[in-house]
Coordinates of C-alpha atoms in Angstrom, one line a residue:
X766 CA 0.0 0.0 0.0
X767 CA 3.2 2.6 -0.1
X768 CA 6.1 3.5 -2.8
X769 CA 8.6 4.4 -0.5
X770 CA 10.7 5.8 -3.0
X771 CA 7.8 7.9 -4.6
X772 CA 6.1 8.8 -1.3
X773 CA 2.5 7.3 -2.1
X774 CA -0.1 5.8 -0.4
X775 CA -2.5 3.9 -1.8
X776 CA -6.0 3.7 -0.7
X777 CA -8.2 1.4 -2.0
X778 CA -11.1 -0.5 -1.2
X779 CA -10.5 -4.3 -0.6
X780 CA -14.0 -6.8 -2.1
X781 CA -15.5 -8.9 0.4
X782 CA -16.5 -12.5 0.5
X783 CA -19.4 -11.4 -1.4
X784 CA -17.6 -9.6 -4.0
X785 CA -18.8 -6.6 -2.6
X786 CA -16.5 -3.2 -2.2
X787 CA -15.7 -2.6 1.8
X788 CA -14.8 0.9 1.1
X789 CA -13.0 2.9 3.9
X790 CA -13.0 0.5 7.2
X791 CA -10.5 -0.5 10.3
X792 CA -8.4 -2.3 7.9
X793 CA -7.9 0.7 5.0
X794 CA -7.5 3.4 8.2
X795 CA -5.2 1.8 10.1
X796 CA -3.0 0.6 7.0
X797 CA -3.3 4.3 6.3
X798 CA -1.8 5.8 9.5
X799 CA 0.9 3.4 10.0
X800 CA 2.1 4.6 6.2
X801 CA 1.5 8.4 6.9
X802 CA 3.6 7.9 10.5
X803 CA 6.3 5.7 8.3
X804 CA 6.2 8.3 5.5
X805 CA 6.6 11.4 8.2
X806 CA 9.6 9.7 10.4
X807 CA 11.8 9.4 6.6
X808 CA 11.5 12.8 5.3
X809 CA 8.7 15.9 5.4
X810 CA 8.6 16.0 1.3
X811 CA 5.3 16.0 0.2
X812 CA 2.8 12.7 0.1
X813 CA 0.5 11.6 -2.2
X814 CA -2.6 9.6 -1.6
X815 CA -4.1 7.8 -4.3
X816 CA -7.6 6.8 -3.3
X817 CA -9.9 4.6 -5.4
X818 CA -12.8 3.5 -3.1
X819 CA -16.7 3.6 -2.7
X820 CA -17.2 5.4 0.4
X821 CA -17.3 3.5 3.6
X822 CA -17.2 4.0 7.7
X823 CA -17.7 7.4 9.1
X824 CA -15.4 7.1 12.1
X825 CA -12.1 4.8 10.1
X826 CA -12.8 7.8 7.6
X827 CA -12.9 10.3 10.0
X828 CA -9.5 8.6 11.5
X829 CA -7.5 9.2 7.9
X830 CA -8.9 12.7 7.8
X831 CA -7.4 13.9 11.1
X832 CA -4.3 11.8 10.5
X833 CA -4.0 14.0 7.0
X834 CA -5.1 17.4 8.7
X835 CA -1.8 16.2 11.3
X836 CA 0.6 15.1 9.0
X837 CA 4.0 16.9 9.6
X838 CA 4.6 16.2 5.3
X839 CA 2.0 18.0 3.4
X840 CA -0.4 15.3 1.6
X841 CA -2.3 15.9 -2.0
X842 CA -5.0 13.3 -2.8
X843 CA -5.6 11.9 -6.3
X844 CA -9.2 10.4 -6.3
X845 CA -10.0 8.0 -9.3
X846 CA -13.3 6.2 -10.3
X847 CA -15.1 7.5 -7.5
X848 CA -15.0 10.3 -4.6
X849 CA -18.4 9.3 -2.9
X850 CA -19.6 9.5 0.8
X851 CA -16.5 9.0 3.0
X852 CA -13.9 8.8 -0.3
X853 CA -15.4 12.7 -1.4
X854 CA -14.3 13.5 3.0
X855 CA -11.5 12.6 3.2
X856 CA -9.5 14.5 0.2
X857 CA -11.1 17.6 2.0
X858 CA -8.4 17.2 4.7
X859 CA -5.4 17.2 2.3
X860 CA -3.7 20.5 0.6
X861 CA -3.7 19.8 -3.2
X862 CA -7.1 17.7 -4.2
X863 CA -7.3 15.9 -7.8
X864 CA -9.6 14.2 -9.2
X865 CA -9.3 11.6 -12.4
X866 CA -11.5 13.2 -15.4
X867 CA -13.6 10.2 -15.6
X868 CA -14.2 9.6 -12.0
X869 CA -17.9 10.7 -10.9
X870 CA -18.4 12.8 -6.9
X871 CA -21.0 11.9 -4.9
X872 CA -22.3 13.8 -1.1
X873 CA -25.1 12.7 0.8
X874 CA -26.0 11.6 4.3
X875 CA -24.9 8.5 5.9
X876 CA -27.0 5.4 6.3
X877 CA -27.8 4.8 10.0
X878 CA -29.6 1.9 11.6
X879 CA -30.4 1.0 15.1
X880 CA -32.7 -0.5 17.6
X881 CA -33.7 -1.1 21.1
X882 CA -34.6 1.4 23.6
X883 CA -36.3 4.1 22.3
X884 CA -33.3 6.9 24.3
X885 CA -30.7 4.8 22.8
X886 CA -32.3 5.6 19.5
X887 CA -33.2 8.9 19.5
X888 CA -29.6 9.5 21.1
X889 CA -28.0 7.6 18.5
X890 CA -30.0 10.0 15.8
X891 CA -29.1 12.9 17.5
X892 CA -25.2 11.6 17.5
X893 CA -25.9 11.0 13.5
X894 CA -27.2 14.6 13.4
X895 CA -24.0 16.3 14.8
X896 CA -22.1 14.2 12.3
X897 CA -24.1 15.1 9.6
X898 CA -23.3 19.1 10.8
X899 CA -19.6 18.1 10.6
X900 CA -19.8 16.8 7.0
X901 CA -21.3 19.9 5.8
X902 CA -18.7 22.0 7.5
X903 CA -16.1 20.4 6.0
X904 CA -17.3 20.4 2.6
X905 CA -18.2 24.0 3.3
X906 CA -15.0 25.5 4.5
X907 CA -13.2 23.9 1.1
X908 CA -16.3 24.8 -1.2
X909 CA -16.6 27.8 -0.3
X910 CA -13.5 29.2 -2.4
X911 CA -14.8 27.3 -5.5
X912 CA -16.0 28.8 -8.4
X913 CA -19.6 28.9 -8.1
X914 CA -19.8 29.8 -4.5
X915 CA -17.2 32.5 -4.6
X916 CA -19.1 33.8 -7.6
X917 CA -22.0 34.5 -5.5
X918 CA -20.0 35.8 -2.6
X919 CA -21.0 33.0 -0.3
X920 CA -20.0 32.7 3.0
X921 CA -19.0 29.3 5.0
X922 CA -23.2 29.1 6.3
X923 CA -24.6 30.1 3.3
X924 CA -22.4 27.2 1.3
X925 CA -23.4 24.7 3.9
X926 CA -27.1 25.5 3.2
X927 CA -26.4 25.3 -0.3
X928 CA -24.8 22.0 -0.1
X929 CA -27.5 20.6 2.6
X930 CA -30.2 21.8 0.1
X931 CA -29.0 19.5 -2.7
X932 CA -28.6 16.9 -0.6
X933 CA -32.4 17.3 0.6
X934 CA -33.7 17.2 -3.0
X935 CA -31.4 14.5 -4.3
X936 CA -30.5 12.3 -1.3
X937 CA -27.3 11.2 -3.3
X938 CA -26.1 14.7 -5.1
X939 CA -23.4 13.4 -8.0
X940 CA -21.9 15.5 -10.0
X941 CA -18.9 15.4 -12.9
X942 CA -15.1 15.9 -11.6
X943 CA -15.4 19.2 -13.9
X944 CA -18.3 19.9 -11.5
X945 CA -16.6 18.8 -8.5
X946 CA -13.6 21.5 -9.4
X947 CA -16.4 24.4 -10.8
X948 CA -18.4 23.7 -6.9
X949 CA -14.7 23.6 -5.0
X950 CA -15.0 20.2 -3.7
X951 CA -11.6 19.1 -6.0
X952 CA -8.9 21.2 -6.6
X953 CA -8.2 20.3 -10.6
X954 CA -9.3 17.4 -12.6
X955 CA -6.3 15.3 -14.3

């Protein structure tokens, strides 16, 4: 999962017994941190993440982005195929963010299941709520120097309401990599 020589991480999803994609989980996260600490203790040159994945765990994803956000070597993410869910969070977190030209972006919320108690539920929908703030800060705080927000002189709140909007209408908002650059998730399609 690492060039040494080229300083690149590779993060891609693993397919299950099903043949299903796992997308970000334990495995990917923590495979990811040990590389980023391996890459930081040889030199501070810059990283660069490749990432080809569906999506996956809020919390592993969470994991890479603060481990990114931390990282003593600056770290550039190139997304291909896909930068959906988790995979269109995490690049957020890193300086420089590419995006292959046929690769599609997707935001929406997080699935979320329980059961039991009705307090456990409604606490555990409330916890999903806070995340769901979080996601649309994120996106927000990078969007907001896009094209299209920056156009309309947008602050951070108004391109979090902008963003939450489509999500509302669309559930799963997807969009182009041109788009992706044009609304300031990506950085530059390549």
């Amino acid at each position: 999962g690492v060039d040494i020589e080229n300083r690149i991480i590779y993060a891609s999803s693993e397919i299950d017994i099903e043949g299903e994609e796992n997308g970000v989980d334990y495995k990917m996260a923590s495979k990811f941190l040990k590389n980023v600490d391996f890459l930081n203790r040889l030199s501070s040159k810059v990283i660069t993440v490749k990432m080809m994945n569906c999506g996956g765990d809020w919390n592993y994803g969470m994991a890479m982005y603060d481990c990114i956000k931390k990282s003593k070597a600056q770290i550039n993410t190139i997304s291909y195929a896909h930068a959906r869910s988790m995979s269109s969070i995490i690049p957020q977190a890193s300086k420089v963010r590419y995006i292959s030209k046929h690769a599609d972006f997707m935001v929406h919320y997080g699935e979320y299941g329980d059961s039991g108690d009705m307090r456990k539920v409604v606490s555990g929908i409330k916890h999903y709520e806070s995340q769901n703030k979080v996601m649309l800060d994120i996106y927000a705080e990078r969007c907001v120097n896009g094209e299209f927000f920056s156009s309309k002189n947008y602050s951070v709140e108004d391109t979090a309401k902008f963003i939450e909007e489509q999500i509302d209408k669309k559930t799963d908002w997807w969009i182009t990599a041109q788009e992706s650059v044009y609304y300031g998730f990506m950085d530059k399609v390549v």
